[in-house]
mmCIF file of C-alpha atoms in Angstrom:
data_model
loop_
_atom_site.group_PDB
_atom_site.id
_atom_site.type_symbol
_atom_site.label_atom_id
_atom_site.label_comp_id
_atom_site.label_asym_id
_atom_site.label_seq_id
_atom_site.Cartn_x
_atom_site.Cartn_y
_atom_site.Cartn_z
ATOM 1 C CA MET M 1 -16.463 21.463 -40.810
ATOM 2 C CA GLU M 2 -17.882 18.071 -40.743
ATOM 3 C CA ARG M 3 -14.460 16.514 -41.312
ATOM 4 C CA PHE M 4 -13.087 18.661 -38.518
ATOM 5 C CA ILE M 5 -16.111 17.296 -36.095
ATOM 6 C CA VAL M 6 -15.654 13.901 -37.100
ATOM 7 C CA ALA M 7 -11.847 14.030 -36.680
ATOM 8 C CA SER M 8 -12.168 15.243 -33.123
ATOM 9 C CA LEU M 9 -14.792 12.687 -32.353
ATOM 10 C CA LEU M 10 -12.285 9.940 -33.282
ATOM 11 C CA LEU M 11 -9.584 11.685 -31.501
ATOM 12 C CA LEU M 12 -11.624 11.722 -28.032
ATOM 13 C CA LEU M 13 -12.615 8.154 -28.753
ATOM 14 C CA LEU M 14 -8.921 7.207 -29.087
ATOM 15 C CA LEU M 15 -7.889 9.315 -26.198
ATOM 16 C CA ALA M 16 -10.573 7.455 -23.935
ATOM 17 C CA SER M 17 -9.697 3.906 -25.129
ATOM 18 C CA ALA M 18 -6.144 4.481 -24.365
ATOM 19 C CA ALA M 19 -7.300 5.709 -20.625
ATOM 20 C CA ALA M 20 -9.179 2.929 -20.090
ATOM 21 C CA VAL M 21 -6.124 0.250 -21.169
ATOM 22 C CA GLU M 22 -4.170 2.578 -18.828
ATOM 23 C CA GLY M 23 -6.443 2.105 -16.050
ATOM 24 C CA ARG M 24 -6.925 -1.642 -16.334
ATOM 25 C CA MET M 25 -2.878 -1.945 -16.375
ATOM 26 C CA GLY M 26 -2.479 0.025 -13.561
ATOM 27 C CA ARG M 27 -4.942 -2.126 -11.640
ATOM 28 C CA ALA M 28 -3.494 -5.112 -12.862
ATOM 29 C CA VAL M 29 0.007 -4.235 -11.508
ATOM 30 C CA PHE M 30 -1.367 -3.250 -8.141
ATOM 31 C CA ASP M 31 -4.109 -5.778 -7.211
ATOM 32 C CA ASP M 32 -1.800 -8.619 -7.997
ATOM 33 C CA ASP M 33 -0.663 -9.339 -4.385
ATOM 34 C CA THR M 34 2.481 -11.063 -5.403
ATOM 35 C CA PRO M 35 6.289 -10.429 -3.811
ATOM 36 C CA ARG M 36 7.496 -9.477 -7.379
ATOM 37 C CA ASP M 37 5.069 -6.715 -7.248
ATOM 38 C CA ARG M 38 6.321 -5.797 -4.109
ATOM 39 C CA VAL M 39 9.573 -4.853 -5.214
ATOM 40 C CA LEU M 40 7.708 -1.741 -7.053
ATOM 41 C CA ILE M 41 7.578 -0.553 -3.345
ATOM 42 C CA GLY M 42 10.427 -1.867 -1.489
ATOM 43 C CA GLY M 43 12.947 -1.777 -4.226
ATOM 44 C CA ASP M 44 15.423 -4.311 -5.061
ATOM 45 C CA GLU M 45 16.639 -4.560 -1.630
ATOM 46 C CA PHE M 46 13.636 -6.285 -0.246
ATOM 47 C CA ALA M 47 14.426 -8.862 -3.077
ATOM 48 C CA THR M 48 17.521 -9.725 -2.179
ATOM 49 C CA ALA M 49 16.774 -10.237 1.398
ATOM 50 C CA CYS M 50 13.766 -12.142 1.036
ATOM 51 C CA ASN M 51 15.516 -14.234 -1.811
ATOM 52 C CA GLN M 52 18.182 -15.295 0.700
ATOM 53 C CA VAL M 53 16.127 -16.565 3.355
ATOM 54 C CA HIS M 54 14.741 -19.903 3.682
ATOM 55 C CA PHE M 55 11.258 -19.097 4.134
ATOM 56 C CA ARG M 56 10.515 -16.352 1.779
ATOM 57 C CA THR M 57 6.808 -16.210 2.598
ATOM 58 C CA MET M 58 7.217 -15.228 5.637
ATOM 59 C CA CYS M 59 9.768 -12.601 4.926
ATOM 60 C CA TRP M 60 7.578 -11.098 2.108
ATOM 61 C CA ARG M 61 4.695 -10.616 4.582
ATOM 62 C CA LEU M 62 7.149 -8.681 6.739
ATOM 63 C CA THR M 63 7.790 -6.189 3.850
ATOM 64 C CA LYS M 64 4.195 -5.539 4.152
ATOM 65 C CA LEU M 65 4.021 -4.333 7.738
ATOM 66 C CA PRO M 66 3.663 -0.734 8.456
ATOM 67 C CA GLY M 67 6.767 1.370 8.709
ATOM 68 C CA VAL M 68 9.185 -1.419 7.009
ATOM 69 C CA ALA M 69 10.313 0.685 3.925
ATOM 70 C CA THR M 70 14.175 -0.358 4.164
ATOM 71 C CA PRO M 71 15.902 -3.729 4.673
ATOM 72 C CA ARG M 72 17.344 -2.628 8.394
ATOM 73 C CA GLN M 73 13.578 -2.064 9.173
ATOM 74 C CA LEU M 74 12.782 -5.375 7.745
ATOM 75 C CA LEU M 75 15.341 -6.733 10.014
ATOM 76 C CA LEU M 76 13.802 -5.148 13.184
ATOM 77 C CA ALA M 77 10.511 -5.960 12.159
ATOM 78 C CA SER M 78 11.300 -9.772 11.703
ATOM 79 C CA ILE M 79 13.307 -9.557 15.191
ATOM 80 C CA ARG M 80 9.786 -7.915 16.818
ATOM 81 C CA VAL M 81 7.669 -10.829 15.042
ATOM 82 C CA ALA M 82 9.707 -13.724 16.021
ATOM 83 C CA SER M 83 10.171 -12.451 19.875
ATOM 84 C CA ASP M 84 6.144 -11.912 20.207
ATOM 85 C CA ARG M 85 6.177 -15.752 18.698
ATOM 86 C CA ALA M 86 8.584 -17.039 21.094
ATOM 87 C CA LYS M 87 7.163 -15.104 23.917
ATOM 88 C CA ASP M 88 3.735 -16.708 23.117
ATOM 89 C CA ALA M 89 5.379 -20.154 22.643
ATOM 90 C CA LYS M 90 6.732 -19.673 26.272
ATOM 91 C CA ILE M 91 3.447 -18.850 27.945
ATOM 92 C CA ARG M 92 1.847 -21.853 26.063
ATOM 93 C CA VAL M 93 4.537 -24.327 26.931
ATOM 94 C CA ALA M 94 4.054 -23.247 30.659
ATOM 95 C CA GLU M 95 0.016 -23.366 30.717
ATOM 96 C CA TYR M 96 0.421 -26.845 29.136
ATOM 97 C CA ALA M 97 2.678 -27.780 32.126
ATOM 98 C CA ALA M 98 0.404 -26.517 34.435
ATOM 99 C CA ARG M 99 -2.770 -27.840 33.173
ATOM 100 C CA THR M 100 -1.187 -31.483 32.590
ATOM 101 C CA HIS M 101 0.499 -31.293 35.693
ATOM 102 C CA ALA M 102 3.871 -32.712 33.591
ATOM 103 C CA SER M 103 6.051 -34.970 35.259
ATOM 104 C CA GLY M 104 8.778 -37.443 34.540
ATOM 105 C CA PRO M 105 9.973 -37.006 30.859
ATOM 106 C CA MET M 106 7.301 -34.646 30.136
ATOM 107 C CA LYS M 107 8.321 -31.905 32.877
ATOM 108 C CA SER M 108 11.922 -32.249 31.472
ATOM 109 C CA ILE M 109 10.917 -31.611 27.925
ATOM 110 C CA THR M 110 8.673 -28.399 28.862
ATOM 111 C CA ASP M 111 11.377 -26.945 31.177
ATOM 112 C CA THR M 112 13.771 -27.055 28.400
ATOM 113 C CA CYS M 113 11.331 -25.784 26.028
ATOM 114 C CA ARG M 114 10.747 -22.668 28.293
ATOM 115 C CA GLU M 115 14.263 -22.124 28.836
ATOM 116 C CA GLY M 116 15.113 -22.358 25.260
ATOM 117 C CA TYR M 117 12.432 -19.625 24.297
ATOM 118 C CA ASP M 118 13.789 -17.513 27.289
ATOM 119 C CA ASN M 119 17.015 -17.707 25.538
ATOM 120 C CA VAL M 120 15.579 -16.815 22.252
ATOM 121 C CA LEU M 121 14.093 -13.915 23.533
ATOM 122 C CA GLN M 122 17.152 -12.784 25.484
ATOM 123 C CA SER M 123 19.511 -13.167 22.236
ATOM 124 C CA LEU M 124 16.912 -11.305 19.935
ATOM 125 C CA GLU M 125 16.584 -8.428 22.333
ATOM 126 C CA GLU M 126 20.410 -7.962 22.730
ATOM 127 C CA THR M 127 20.470 -7.921 18.787
ATOM 128 C CA ARG M 128 17.612 -5.486 18.646
ATOM 129 C CA GLN M 129 19.363 -3.142 21.180
ATOM 130 C CA LEU M 130 22.599 -3.292 19.476
ATOM 131 C CA ILE M 131 21.405 -2.440 16.018
ATOM 132 C CA GLU M 132 19.356 0.747 17.663
ATOM 133 C CA ALA M 133 22.556 1.512 19.148
ATOM 134 C CA LYS M 134 25.443 0.797 16.939
ATOM 135 C CA GLY M 135 23.453 -0.017 13.407
ATOM 136 C CA THR M 136 25.142 -3.016 11.899
ATOM 137 C CA SER M 137 28.743 -2.517 12.339
ATOM 138 C CA PHE M 138 29.189 -5.740 14.562
ATOM 139 C CA ASP M 139 28.933 -9.188 13.882
ATOM 140 C CA LEU M 140 24.952 -9.521 13.934
ATOM 141 C CA SER M 141 25.413 -13.371 12.537
ATOM 142 C CA SER M 142 27.227 -14.731 15.804
ATOM 143 C CA LYS M 143 24.367 -13.302 17.948
ATOM 144 C CA VAL M 144 21.359 -14.280 15.885
ATOM 145 C CA SER M 145 22.799 -17.668 15.441
ATOM 146 C CA ASP M 146 22.391 -17.839 19.294
ATOM 147 C CA ALA M 147 18.771 -17.424 18.935
ATOM 148 C CA ALA M 148 18.660 -19.987 16.078
ATOM 149 C CA THR M 149 20.209 -22.530 18.092
ATOM 150 C CA HIS M 150 17.868 -21.798 21.237
ATOM 151 C CA ALA M 151 14.704 -21.936 18.819
ATOM 152 C CA ASP M 152 15.540 -25.404 17.924
ATOM 153 C CA GLU M 153 15.947 -26.458 21.678
ATOM 154 C CA CYS M 154 12.246 -27.725 22.231
ATOM 155 C CA ASN M 155 12.671 -30.035 19.055
ATOM 156 C CA ASP M 156 15.659 -31.395 20.289
ATOM 157 C CA ALA M 157 14.221 -32.136 23.598
ATOM 158 C CA PHE M 158 11.272 -34.061 22.094
ATOM 159 C CA ALA M 159 13.789 -35.754 19.933
ATOM 160 C CA ASP M 160 15.320 -37.245 22.820
ATOM 161 C CA PHE M 161 11.955 -38.963 23.718
ATOM 162 C CA PRO M 162 10.727 -40.233 20.417
ATOM 163 C CA ASP M 163 7.644 -42.274 21.892
ATOM 164 C CA ILE M 164 6.331 -38.598 23.257
ATOM 165 C CA LYS M 165 4.413 -36.567 20.667
ATOM 166 C CA SER M 166 4.897 -32.780 20.726
ATOM 167 C CA PRO M 167 1.735 -30.960 21.347
ATOM 168 C CA PHE M 168 3.411 -28.003 20.124
ATOM 169 C CA ALA M 169 4.830 -29.056 16.802
ATOM 170 C CA ALA M 170 3.300 -26.181 14.624
ATOM 171 C CA MET M 171 4.339 -23.440 17.188
ATOM 172 C CA GLN M 172 8.162 -24.958 17.547
ATOM 173 C CA GLN M 173 8.309 -25.018 13.570
ATOM 174 C CA ASN M 174 6.801 -21.447 13.282
ATOM 175 C CA VAL M 175 9.405 -20.145 15.858
ATOM 176 C CA TYR M 176 12.498 -21.742 14.401
ATOM 177 C CA ARG M 177 11.378 -20.511 10.890
ATOM 178 C CA LEU M 178 10.946 -16.907 11.841
ATOM 179 C CA VAL M 179 14.061 -17.064 13.904
ATOM 180 C CA ASN M 180 15.929 -18.442 11.168
ATOM 181 C CA ASN M 181 14.582 -15.924 8.967
ATOM 182 C CA VAL M 182 16.199 -13.164 11.089
ATOM 183 C CA LEU M 183 19.530 -14.646 11.085
ATOM 184 C CA ASN M 184 19.753 -14.567 7.176
ATOM 185 C CA ILE M 185 18.032 -11.022 6.703
ATOM 186 C CA ALA M 186 20.579 -10.001 9.332
ATOM 187 C CA VAL M 187 23.560 -11.414 7.105
ATOM 188 C CA VAL M 188 22.268 -9.808 3.927
ATOM 189 C CA VAL M 189 21.515 -6.253 5.571
ATOM 190 C CA GLN M 190 24.882 -6.464 7.200
ATOM 191 C CA HIS M 191 26.522 -7.237 4.077
ATOM 192 C CA ALA M 192 24.545 -4.616 1.946
ATOM 193 C CA GLU M 193 25.095 -1.666 4.513
ATOM 194 C CA ALA M 194 29.089 -2.674 4.810
ATOM 195 C CA HIS M 195 29.107 -2.549 0.861
ATOM 196 C CA GLN M 196 27.241 0.868 1.017
ATOM 197 C CA ALA M 197 29.462 2.156 3.547
ATOM 198 C CA LYS M 198 32.282 1.731 1.178
ATOM 199 C CA LEU M 199 30.727 3.710 -1.837
ATOM 200 C CA PRO M 200 32.076 7.197 -2.520
ATOM 201 C CA VAL M 201 29.725 9.678 -1.088
ATOM 202 C CA GLY M 202 29.597 11.658 -4.314
ATOM 203 C CA PRO M 203 32.017 14.208 -6.238
ATOM 204 C CA HIS M 204 34.068 16.673 -4.523
ATOM 205 C CA VAL M 205 33.382 19.936 -5.008
ATOM 206 C CA HIS M 206 36.379 22.477 -5.717
#
C-alpha cells in the first residue's frame, strides 16, 4: 500500500513538472514578438510576402493589424496605411507652404510635393478599387508602379535645388518606403493567386 502511495505521488510530481515546462515553452513562443513567430498565425504566405519587400519591418507590422489574415488583406492594409501617410504628407506640405509664405524655388518644390502626393493617393485608390472589384487578375505592378514613382517626386524636387534642405525628409522617406512595399507585396500576392488558380480544385467524384 505504501509503495502504491509513493508511486502515485511520484507520478503526480512528474505530471506537474511536465505541465510547468510546457507552460514555459508556450509563453516563450507567444511572448517573443518576432516576425518568425508571427508566421505561426499568418502562415507561410506572410513570410513569403514580407521576405520579398525592401522594408521588412514595416511589412511585419502590417501583418499585426486587425483583420489582416491573408496576403490579399495584407496588400489592402498596406495600401490603406500608405494612403493615410500620403494624405498626411500632403497636408503637412500645404501647411508649411502657407506658414512660411513659400516663394521662388521653395514654392515650386512644395507645389511639386503636393501634386506628387495627390497622384500617389489617386493611384493607390484606383488600385484598391480594382482589387475590390476584380481581385488580382490584372497587372497590379503597373498601377502601383505609378504610385511609387509619384512618391519619389518630392525627393526629386529637392534634389533639383541641393542648397535647400528638406524639412520633410523623414516624412518623404516614410511615404516612399510604404508605397514601395505596396508594390512588392502586390507582385507577390498576384503571383501567389495566379499559381493558386492553376491548381486542381480536388478529386473528381464519379
